[in-house]
Every structure is written in structure tokens, then in C-alpha cells.
Amino acid sequence: MTYQFKLPDIGEGVAEGEILKWMANVGDQIKEDQPLVEIMTDKVNVQIPAPRTGKVLQILAKEGDVAKVGQIIMVIDDGSGGAQPPAEPTPPEPAQVPSSAQLHQAAPAQSVLATPATRRLARELGVDLSLVKGSGTQGRITDEDVKRFASGSPVGPSTETMQAPRPSIHGAGPREELVPLRGVRKTISERMLKSLQTTAQVTHVDEADMTELVLLREAFKGSAEKRGVHLTFIPFIIKALVPALKEFPYVNSSLDEQSGNIVLKMYYNIGIATDTEQGLVVPVVRDVDRKDIFELAGEIETLADKARKAQLTLDEVRGGTFTITNVGAIGGLFATPIVNAPEVAILGLHKIAKRPVVRDNKVEIRDTTCFSLSFDHRVIDGAYAARFMSRVIETVQDTKKLLSEVL
Amino acid sequence: MIEADVAIVGGGPGGYVCGIRAAQLGLSTVLIEADRLGGECVNYGCIPSKSLITVSKLADKVKEAEKYGLKASGVSVDFVQLQKWKGEVISRLVSGIELLLKGYHATILKGEAEVVSKDRVIVTTDQGREEVSCKNLVLATGTRTSSLPGLEIDGDLVISSKEGLDLKNAPKRLMVVGGGAIGLEFASMFQKLGSTITIVEIMEQLLPGSDLDLVRVVHRKLEGHGAKIYLKSKVLRVDKKGSEAAVEVETPDGKIKVEVDKILVSVGRKPRTEKLNLPTLGVQTDPRGYIMTDSRMQTSVPGIYAIGDVRGPPLLAHKASKEGIVAAEVMAGMPSAADWKVIPEAVFCDPEVASVGLTEAKAVEAGFKVKRNRFQFAALGRALAAGEPEGFVKVISNEADGLVLGVQIVGPEASDLISEVALAIEMGATVDDIALTIHPHPTFPEAIMEAAESAAGRPIHQLKS
């Protein structure tokens, strides 16, 4: 018998996914639970295991195709019965047997206006064109309309029209290249824009003296290595954040516009913005207040690794209450990070370098850095944010205080 | 026994294209052909008739060569050489088809197929009986000529189009019974090759179903060159006397007698399904015996597909081929379907008639407020310079939004011109789209642009009506 492998429900709010990579070809024997396909959703890339043991009969969604949840993406012969025609075993419906006259009539204007290629795309995505509202002139249905319909998005101006203009048909050589706005990139683009358009963002920058923290990290490095983890500054910063977030609860909140409430969160889930080939993803370290720096370091390492391999699960990228973005390794003085809505604040960490600092009326060489805190002014005022930042820096600079937090 | 994913019965333009596509998609494919690959189209239809028509046109042009300042004397048609050349054209195409099928690793079985069950076909080949066991079965057996009672085809005096293409000379007096596409092509062709033509058609116009204004151009030209055309008429009796016959024809003006040397019967075709065992298989047919399918070419029996003429009119090679592709893709699990809006048609009479989409009458019937705009080839530089000023292009569009609904053409190269419009309709183009597209000058397709400009209210080479 054939088994129709449908794109499973990957998680809350995920309606479709782009087939990134098939790990089996037509004719291959596959084993239940072996990694079979890598899907890029708008939230995260996931690997889906084979649902059955058997032989791959057909691959119905090619790499690069966008499949809807529930759409048949592969047909597997699980060897449990007789041979079946490879085609989708839908018997022809007698009601649909068309008269030949129906076949060679031009469609009336009020019916579907779509090019042959668009019509084929609709068939591939299982879209009934008569239900699609065309965005083109005179209601022409475009490929984008079909894709949008298939993804269940409301009809409206295409977000994909934001992509680079199509090259002119004349003029030699490619001077531009079209890269479809898809998956992670598309999500980033939508979210960043939405964040900027729906919040009132301000960035507050302050300087921190990291000299003692640099020493502290050195001191802990050895024991971290014994536990098999690489200790960066981030676990320390997270630890410095916790008392500050507790003291300034509005920084660890979100604004529920619908109910008109500010939701103060008594849990501390810190998103770590992570640079990957696909683009920025933000895995979340949960309940940081209950973990020591080694646990944090280990978890961050694992999550970052999974992010780069596009193996994060949906649970690992949601539920954040505050985000850290660290571009210190790359360079730069400070930045104006964009708040990861619906959170209300994000902390940018930057390069730590030896700089001249005035201490007790003397110029000294110290390890310093800048912290950039972007916040939503609808929820937090400048003075509140500045006080929060001072509290964080105070802890970072005061090793004794920090020590009580880190372990 | 041969085991295959796909067995295709019939190697015509439906079957062989289906075979190529299926093999391309990785399905093990067996194509069964009783006669010659290429089927009716390549061997007894489209291709040989076009070869002969080409020569007949040339011969005809030469007749009026002096008008153009071309001196040509002693021109005659050497039928032996003509048939030889025609044969070469066919052979080349047939071997090309074979090469393609083999190149994609499809198996060709030459022999008569008998369908035993949906997964079993017995083929009687020169070497004996071969059994094919298949997961999918494609029926692509096409149609055969039908005749009329009292007008049975004897292959000598009363012939079908197949024999008509193999004649050793042009009959002195040829009667064509049935003034449809095939009848008119033969009438125009043999008229140019020297035959005196009589056409008997039972309907009230030639090319029934086509617009009268187009048909009139062909009708007049045939008559202008001496053809007798009897509409609303039928053959009552054929008295054969040696190599000729006296045919009694009932016309609206009474019975007449016509002496002829050949009678070419082109009154239609019927599905070729005798060996397919359709009732046993449970494959549904329509009242005329054509196999019914859905838009994915699946018959009422899962696993059995039908494509091409055997599924019913319009009987066109290009339709069969596209259906073959659809069937192959469906068998390979692709979401393919026959969703074309239009199927262009071309008749290679003189001048040619081609149409695509809705005629004016059909468009009105479908509820459109229709605009009809014509452009005469007589006003087109290219047509005049080619010495072919007859005919026109007619564009049918929706008045409200300019959507192109259909185009009919009678005139030079109409068969080639129609593809532009087929694309336009598939793309949902408006008359503006065609009018605003630059067409090279001087060419025949400019006539389509001009008619579209007229439809868009901006005619250049004609006065505003």
C-alpha cells in the first residue's frame, strides 16, 4: 500500500513550509524516524523524520517548493499490500467527466484570468482559482496571488512586491539577481518592519567597565572547560540582567494592545539573537534566573549550534521575554537594535576593548564596552530605561555582586 | 511477458508524445502500434496532405507566374516524384519518433493490441504473441474514417482521405462528399493539381460550425476556379461504370447527375475501439462511442487513461499530444490537467482558415457584449506583395474590458498566424495588449495587430467604422 506523507503540523501558527532538502530520492528505501526532509518555516527550520519504513515512490513537493500543512509531499510504498498505480489514487469523479465541448471554450471574462503557468502552479498547490481574488489588472490572478492563497494569508498587496525590481528584458548580462523573499528572510523582514511601525523605539546607550568581568570570566573559564562548555560573556550579562529585570519589571513585559494591558512577566526567558546563513534567528534560553552560568553557557552553545544547522524546534524559538544581541565579536561601538516585539526591550552588546578611562582623576587603561538598550517608549520611559541600564552596569562592574548572582 | 509502468495502445501524436513524456518521467513505458509510428497524422493525414498541398500551391502559383513577371513554361506535376518525396518526408518523421522513444528508453512493440484487462494487453507481433503487464494503460487508438450507406469505401473509385493521398495522378473529375476540413483541403489541393471539383455537403454551408463570412472566402475561391458546390445536398446513388461513376445527388433544386472519376468520402470519423474491450473493462463511452475521461485523462476505470481522438472531437493532433503529456504527468504523480482555455484549429484549404477561442455567435451565447473587428489582407502590404490579398482577420473581444475572446482568420498563412492569438487568450491578453505589441513589418501577423488596434478604437490602416 502506498502511504501519503503529508506535511505535518509543525507547530502553532505554522501554516506552510519551504522544502529545503530531501534526504531521500525516489526509489530509496527509508526507515521510520530517519531524518527525511528539512523544512523551512517562517519561524524556524525543522527536520521531519520519515513516518514509515518503505520505499519512496514519489516526491510531490520539490526542494524550493512551499508546501501547506496537510499537503501530500511524498508517497511512500510501505510494502503492506499490492502494487498501486503511482498516481494519486483518486478515482475520476463521473460528475467531472467533461464534455469535449467544455474543453475548448474560452473562459468567460467573469471566470478566471490567469496565465497557463499560473494555472499549473494553482494545480500544484491545490488551489481552486475560482476562489482566488486576482491582484492584477482586471482581476488577473498572479503567481503571488496563488501562493498567498495557498498559504492562507489574507488577500492584499503582496509583501513580495518589496523584492528587487525585475531586470529589464533588454540589456546584456545580469546586472541584478532576483532572490525570492522566503522563509527566515521573509519573517525577519516582516517582523522588523512591524516592530518599527507599531512601537515607539528609543535607544539608550551607556558605557560599562568590563575590567573585572574580564578577570572573572578568566577565573571561571577553567571550570567551565572541565564541564565541557565554552564560557562567553553572555551568561554573565544574563545573570546581571536578572536582578535588574526583577527590579524594573516593565522591561520584562509586553503590551497587549487588544486588552489594553501591560503584561509583566515573572519568568525570565532570554532570546539570544544568532547569526546564521539563513539570517537572524533568536533561540530562547528559558528561566535564566534558575540556572547557573555553566548551565546557561551550555544551553546557549547548544542552541546556537542548532540554529546554525537549522535544527531548532519551534519551542526553542518562542516565549522570549527579553532579547540580547551581541555583535561584539564583529566590531562596532554601539547600535540601535530593533526590539523583538512583542517584547519591549532589547540589549545590544558590543566590542570590549582597552580604552582610556578617567578614574579618580587619573587616566587609566580599562576594558570597556557600550551597552545599547532599545526600548518601546509606549511602555517604558527614558528615565526608567536609564535606571535599568545603570542597574545592569552596576552589577556587571561589581564582581562581588555578580558573583552572588552567577552561581 | 513485458512488465511496464505504462502501456500505451496507439502510436499516433497522442500516444507517442505520451510515451516520450512518460519515459522522461522515469516510468517504464511500452508503446504499442499496429501500423506505423506517428499514426494517422504523420502517415495518412496532416503531414502527407501538407506535402501535397505545398506542391499544389506552387503549381498553382506558377500558373499565374507571368502576372508577376516570372516566365515558367512546361510546368507539370510528376506524381511519381511527388509521392516519392511525400514518402521521404513521412519516413523521416517516423524514424525521428522512433529515435526519440528509444532515446528515452521507451519500448516500442509493433503489432495489434488486444486489451484483456486493465493491466494486461496481448500484442500480436510478427514474432508471435507478446503479453504486456502494466500498472497504467493509455488508450490512444484514435479514429477511423466513417462512410455512408451506399457510399462504402472501395479504395478505388470511392476512396477515403488515406487513399486520396496516395493517388498516382489527379483525377479528372473528383467529387468530394463532405465539405468539412478534410474535404475542403482535398478540394483545394486537387483543384490546383488539375481536377474538376464537385463538393456535396449536407449542411447549409461548407466547414459547418465556422463563421459564414470566413467560409464564403473559400467557397468563392473554389467556385471561381470552377468547382460545383452543392449545399444541403446528399448523394443518393452511385452507378459505377468501369473507372468512372455517375452519381445521383439530391439538391434543394432537385436531383442531378454528376459524372466523376473518383469520389472522396470525408463525412467524418468514428472512434477505433473494437479491440479495446471497453464494456468488459467498464470504461465509459459517450453515445457516439468516444471514451469519456476527466480533465486528467482518467477514464471511469482507475489506471486506464484515454487521450486524443478516441476521447472525441475536436479531432486534432495537437490536442492529442497535449493530452498525452497530461496523461503521462498524471501517471507520474504530477498534478497535471487539461486546463487550456482554447484549442486552435486550422484548415489548409485555400485560403487557409484558422480559428481559436469563441466565435462571435458563441461569445454572444456565452453572455458577452461582443466587439467584432476585422482587418482585410487586401490592406496589408505583405499580403499584396505575396500576391495573396484574399481574406481577413476577425478579432472578437469583450466590449467591457477588451479581453480577447476569439480570433478567426481566413487568408494567407492563417494556420501559422493563429498561434499568436492562442497565446494571447491563454495569457488573458486584451486587444490593447496585442495592439501595443510591435509586430515586424511587413508581415502577415500585422493583420492581427491592425484588427486589435481597430478593436481598441485606434485603427491606423483602416478608416474608423
Coordinates of N, CA and C in Angstrom, one line a residue, chain B residues 304-426:
Chain B
I304 N -6.8 3.4 -16.1 CA -6.9 3.5 -17.5 C -7.1 4.9 -18.0
Y305 N -6.3 5.3 -18.9 CA -6.4 6.7 -19.4 C -6.8 6.7 -20.9
A306 N -7.3 7.7 -21.4 CA -7.6 7.8 -22.8 C -7.2 9.2 -23.3
I307 N -6.6 9.3 -24.5 CA -6.1 10.6 -25.0 C -6.4 10.6 -26.5
G308 N -6.5 11.9 -27.0 CA -6.6 12.1 -28.4 C -7.9 11.8 -29.0
D309 N -8.0 11.5 -30.3 CA -9.2 11.4 -31.0 C -10.2 10.4 -30.3
V310 N -9.7 9.4 -29.7 CA -10.6 8.3 -29.2 C -11.4 8.9 -28.0
R311 N -11.0 10.1 -27.5 CA -11.9 10.7 -26.5 C -12.9 11.7 -27.1
G312 N -12.8 11.9 -28.4 CA -13.8 12.7 -29.1 C -13.3 14.0 -29.6
P313 N -14.2 14.6 -30.4 CA -13.8 15.9 -31.0 C -13.5 17.0 -30.1
P314 N -12.8 18.0 -30.5 CA -12.2 18.1 -31.9 C -11.1 17.1 -32.1
L315 N -11.1 16.5 -33.3 CA -10.1 15.5 -33.6 C -8.9 16.3 -34.2
L316 N -7.9 16.5 -33.3 CA -6.8 17.4 -33.7 C -5.5 16.8 -33.1
A317 N -4.5 16.7 -33.9 CA -3.2 16.1 -33.5 C -2.7 16.9 -32.3
H318 N -2.7 18.2 -32.4 CA -2.0 19.0 -31.3 C -2.8 18.8 -30.0
K319 N -4.1 18.6 -30.0 CA -4.8 18.4 -28.8 C -4.4 17.0 -28.2
A320 N -4.3 16.0 -29.1 CA -4.0 14.7 -28.7 C -2.6 14.7 -28.0
S321 N -1.6 15.4 -28.6 CA -0.3 15.5 -28.0 C -0.3 16.1 -26.6
K322 N -1.0 17.2 -26.4 CA -1.1 17.8 -25.1 C -1.8 16.9 -24.1
E323 N -2.8 16.2 -24.6 CA -3.5 15.2 -23.7 C -2.5 14.1 -23.3
G324 N -1.7 13.7 -24.2 CA -0.7 12.7 -24.0 C 0.2 13.1 -22.9
I325 N 0.6 14.3 -22.9 CA 1.5 14.9 -21.9 C 0.8 14.9 -20.5
V326 N -0.4 15.4 -20.5 CA -1.2 15.4 -19.3 C -1.3 14.0 -18.7
A327 N -1.6 13.0 -19.5 CA -1.8 11.6 -19.0 C -0.5 11.1 -18.4
A328 N 0.6 11.4 -19.1 CA 1.9 10.9 -18.6 C 2.3 11.5 -17.3
E329 N 2.0 12.8 -17.2 CA 2.4 13.5 -15.9 C 1.5 13.1 -14.8
V330 N 0.2 12.8 -15.1 CA -0.7 12.4 -14.1 C -0.2 11.0 -13.6
M331 N 0.2 10.1 -14.5 CA 0.6 8.8 -14.1 C 1.9 8.9 -13.3
A332 N 2.7 9.9 -13.5 CA 3.9 10.1 -12.7 C 3.6 10.8 -11.4
G333 N 2.4 11.0 -11.2 CA 2.0 11.7 -9.9 C 2.0 13.2 -9.9
M334 N 2.2 13.8 -11.0 CA 2.2 15.2 -11.1 C 0.7 15.7 -11.1
P335 N 0.5 16.9 -10.6 CA -0.8 17.5 -10.6 C -1.2 18.1 -12.0
S336 N -1.0 17.3 -13.0 CA -1.3 17.9 -14.4 C -2.8 17.7 -14.7
A337 N -3.2 18.6 -15.6 CA -4.6 18.5 -16.0 C -4.8 19.3 -17.3
A338 N -5.8 19.0 -18.1 CA -6.1 19.7 -19.3 C -6.9 21.0 -18.8
D339 N -6.1 22.0 -18.7 CA -6.8 23.3 -18.3 C -6.6 24.4 -19.3
W340 N -6.3 24.0 -20.5 CA -6.1 25.0 -21.5 C -7.5 25.7 -21.8
K341 N -7.4 27.0 -22.1 CA -8.7 27.7 -22.4 C -9.1 27.4 -23.8
V342 N -8.2 27.3 -24.7 CA -8.6 27.2 -26.1 C -7.7 26.1 -26.8
I343 N -8.3 25.6 -27.9 CA -7.5 24.7 -28.8 C -7.6 25.3 -30.2
P344 N -6.5 25.8 -30.7 CA -6.6 26.4 -32.1 C -6.9 25.3 -33.1
E345 N -7.5 25.7 -34.2 CA -7.8 24.8 -35.3 C -7.4 25.5 -36.6
A346 N -6.9 24.7 -37.5 CA -6.5 25.2 -38.8 C -7.0 24.3 -39.9
V347 N -7.5 24.9 -41.0 CA -7.9 24.1 -42.1 C -7.0 24.6 -43.3
F348 N -6.4 23.7 -44.0 CA -5.4 24.0 -45.0 C -6.0 24.1 -46.4
C349 N -7.2 24.6 -46.5 CA -7.8 24.8 -47.8 C -7.2 26.1 -48.3
D350 N -7.8 26.6 -49.4 CA -7.3 27.9 -50.0 C -8.4 28.9 -50.1
P351 N -8.2 30.1 -49.5 CA -7.1 30.4 -48.5 C -7.4 29.6 -47.2
E352 N -6.3 29.5 -46.4 CA -6.4 28.8 -45.1 C -7.4 29.4 -44.2
V353 N -8.0 28.6 -43.4 CA -9.0 29.1 -42.3 C -8.4 28.6 -41.0
A354 N -8.3 29.5 -40.1 CA -7.9 29.1 -38.7 C -8.7 29.9 -37.7
S355 N -8.9 29.3 -36.6 CA -9.7 29.9 -35.5 C -9.2 29.5 -34.2
V356 N -9.4 30.3 -33.2 CA -9.1 30.0 -31.8 C -10.1 30.7 -30.9
G357 N -10.6 30.1 -29.9 CA -11.5 30.7 -28.9 C -12.9 30.8 -29.5
L358 N -13.6 31.8 -28.9 CA -15.0 31.9 -29.3 C -15.3 32.6 -30.6
T359 N -16.2 32.1 -31.3 CA -16.7 32.8 -32.5 C -17.7 33.9 -31.9
E360 N -18.0 34.8 -32.8 CA -18.9 35.9 -32.4 C -20.2 35.3 -31.8
A361 N -20.8 34.3 -32.6 CA -22.0 33.8 -32.1 C -21.9 33.1 -30.8
K362 N -20.8 32.3 -30.6 CA -20.6 31.6 -29.3 C -20.4 32.6 -28.2
A363 N -19.7 33.7 -28.5 CA -19.4 34.7 -27.4 C -20.7 35.3 -27.0
V364 N -21.5 35.6 -27.9 CA -22.8 36.3 -27.6 C -23.6 35.3 -26.7
E365 N -23.6 34.0 -27.2 CA -24.3 33.0 -26.5 C -23.8 32.8 -25.0
A366 N -22.5 33.0 -24.9 CA -21.9 32.9 -23.5 C -22.2 34.1 -22.7
G367 N -22.8 35.1 -23.2 CA -23.2 36.2 -22.4 C -22.3 37.5 -22.5
F368 N -21.4 37.5 -23.5 CA -20.6 38.6 -23.6 C -21.2 39.7 -24.4
K369 N -20.9 41.0 -24.1 CA -21.2 42.0 -25.0 C -20.0 42.1 -26.0
V370 N -20.2 41.7 -27.2 CA -19.1 41.4 -28.1 C -18.7 42.6 -29.0
K371 N -17.5 42.7 -29.2 CA -17.0 43.6 -30.2 C -16.3 42.8 -31.3
R372 N -16.7 43.1 -32.6 CA -16.1 42.4 -33.7 C -15.3 43.3 -34.6
N373 N -14.1 43.1 -34.8 CA -13.3 43.9 -35.7 C -12.5 43.1 -36.7
R374 N -12.6 43.6 -37.9 CA -11.9 42.9 -39.0 C -10.8 43.7 -39.6
F375 N -9.8 43.0 -40.1 CA -8.8 43.7 -41.0 C -8.6 42.9 -42.2
Q376 N -8.8 43.5 -43.3 CA -8.7 42.8 -44.6 C -7.2 42.6 -45.0
F377 N -6.8 41.5 -45.5 CA -5.5 41.3 -46.0 C -5.2 42.2 -47.2
A378 N -6.3 42.6 -47.9 CA -6.1 43.4 -49.1 C -5.5 44.8 -48.7
A379 N -5.5 45.1 -47.4 CA -5.0 46.4 -47.0 C -3.6 46.2 -46.3
L380 N -3.1 45.0 -46.5 CA -1.8 44.7 -45.8 C -0.7 44.5 -46.8
G381 N 0.4 45.3 -46.6 CA 1.5 45.3 -47.6 C 2.0 43.9 -47.9
R382 N 2.3 43.2 -46.9 CA 2.9 41.9 -47.0 C 2.0 41.0 -47.9
A383 N 0.7 41.0 -47.7 CA -0.3 40.2 -48.4 C -0.3 40.5 -49.9
L384 N -0.2 41.9 -50.1 CA -0.2 42.3 -51.5 C 1.1 41.9 -52.2
A385 N 2.2 42.1 -51.5 CA 3.5 41.7 -52.1 C 3.6 40.2 -52.3
A386 N 2.8 39.4 -51.5 CA 2.9 38.0 -51.7 C 1.9 37.5 -52.8
G387 N 1.1 38.5 -53.3 CA 0.1 38.1 -54.2 C -1.1 37.3 -53.6
E388 N -1.3 37.5 -52.3 CA -2.4 36.8 -51.6 C -3.2 37.8 -50.8
P389 N -4.0 38.6 -51.5 CA -4.8 39.6 -50.8 C -6.2 39.2 -50.3
E390 N -6.5 37.9 -50.4 CA -7.8 37.4 -50.0 C -7.9 37.2 -48.5
G391 N -9.1 37.5 -48.0 CA -9.3 37.1 -46.6 C -9.1 38.2 -45.6
F392 N -9.3 37.9 -44.4 CA -9.3 38.9 -43.3 C -9.0 38.2 -41.9
V393 N -8.7 39.1 -41.0 CA -8.6 38.6 -39.6 C -9.8 39.2 -38.9
K394 N -10.4 38.4 -38.1 CA -11.5 38.9 -37.3 C -11.2 38.7 -35.8
V395 N -11.3 39.8 -35.1 CA -11.0 39.7 -33.6 C -12.3 39.9 -32.9
I396 N -12.6 38.9 -32.0 CA -13.8 39.0 -31.2 C -13.3 39.3 -29.8
S397 N -13.8 40.5 -29.2 CA -13.4 40.9 -27.9 C -14.6 41.3 -27.0
N398 N -14.3 41.3 -25.7 CA -15.3 41.7 -24.8 C -15.3 43.2 -24.7
E399 N -16.5 43.8 -25.0 CA -16.5 45.3 -25.1 C -16.1 45.9 -23.7
A400 N -16.5 45.3 -22.6 CA -16.3 46.0 -21.3 C -14.8 46.1 -21.0
D401 N -14.0 45.1 -21.3 CA -12.6 45.2 -20.8 C -11.6 44.9 -21.9
G402 N -12.1 44.7 -23.1 CA -11.1 44.4 -24.2 C -10.5 43.0 -24.3
L403 N -11.0 42.2 -23.4 CA -10.4 40.8 -23.3 C -10.6 40.1 -24.7
V404 N -9.5 39.5 -25.2 CA -9.6 38.8 -26.4 C -10.4 37.5 -26.2
L405 N -11.5 37.3 -26.9 CA -12.3 36.1 -26.7 C -12.0 35.1 -27.8
G406 N -11.8 35.6 -29.0 CA -11.5 34.6 -30.1 C -11.0 35.4 -31.3
V407 N -10.4 34.6 -32.2 CA -10.0 35.2 -33.4 C -10.2 34.2 -34.5
Q408 N -10.7 34.7 -35.6 CA -10.8 33.8 -36.8 C -10.1 34.5 -37.9
I409 N -9.4 33.6 -38.7 CA -8.7 34.2 -39.8 C -9.0 33.3 -41.0
V410 N -9.2 34.0 -42.1 CA -9.2 33.3 -43.4 C -8.2 34.1 -44.3
G411 N -7.3 33.4 -44.8 CA -6.3 34.2 -45.6 C -4.9 33.5 -45.6
P412 N -3.9 34.2 -46.2 CA -2.6 33.6 -46.3 C -2.0 33.2 -44.9
E413 N -1.4 32.1 -44.8 CA -0.7 31.7 -43.6 C -1.6 31.7 -42.3
A414 N -2.9 31.6 -42.5 CA -3.8 31.7 -41.3 C -3.4 30.6 -40.3
S415 N -2.9 29.4 -40.7 CA -2.6 28.4 -39.8 C -1.4 28.8 -38.9
D416 N -0.5 29.5 -39.5 CA 0.6 30.0 -38.7 C 0.3 31.2 -37.8
L417 N -0.6 32.0 -38.3 CA -0.9 33.2 -37.6 C -1.7 33.0 -36.3
I418 N -2.4 31.9 -36.2 CA -3.3 31.7 -35.1 C -2.7 31.5 -33.8
S419 N -1.4 31.0 -33.8 CA -0.7 30.7 -32.5 C -0.6 31.9 -31.7
E420 N -0.3 33.1 -32.3 CA -0.1 34.3 -31.5 C -1.4 34.6 -30.7
V421 N -2.5 34.3 -31.3 CA -3.8 34.6 -30.6 C -4.1 33.6 -29.6
A422 N -3.7 32.3 -29.8 CA -3.9 31.3 -28.8 C -3.1 31.7 -27.6
L423 N -1.9 32.2 -27.7 CA -1.1 32.6 -26.6 C -1.8 33.8 -25.9
A424 N -2.2 34.7 -26.7 CA -2.9 35.9 -26.1 C -4.1 35.5 -25.3
I425 N -4.8 34.6 -25.7 CA -6.0 34.2 -25.0 C -5.6 33.4 -23.7
E426 N -4.6 32.5 -23.8 CA -4.2 31.8 -22.7 C -3.6 32.8 -21.6

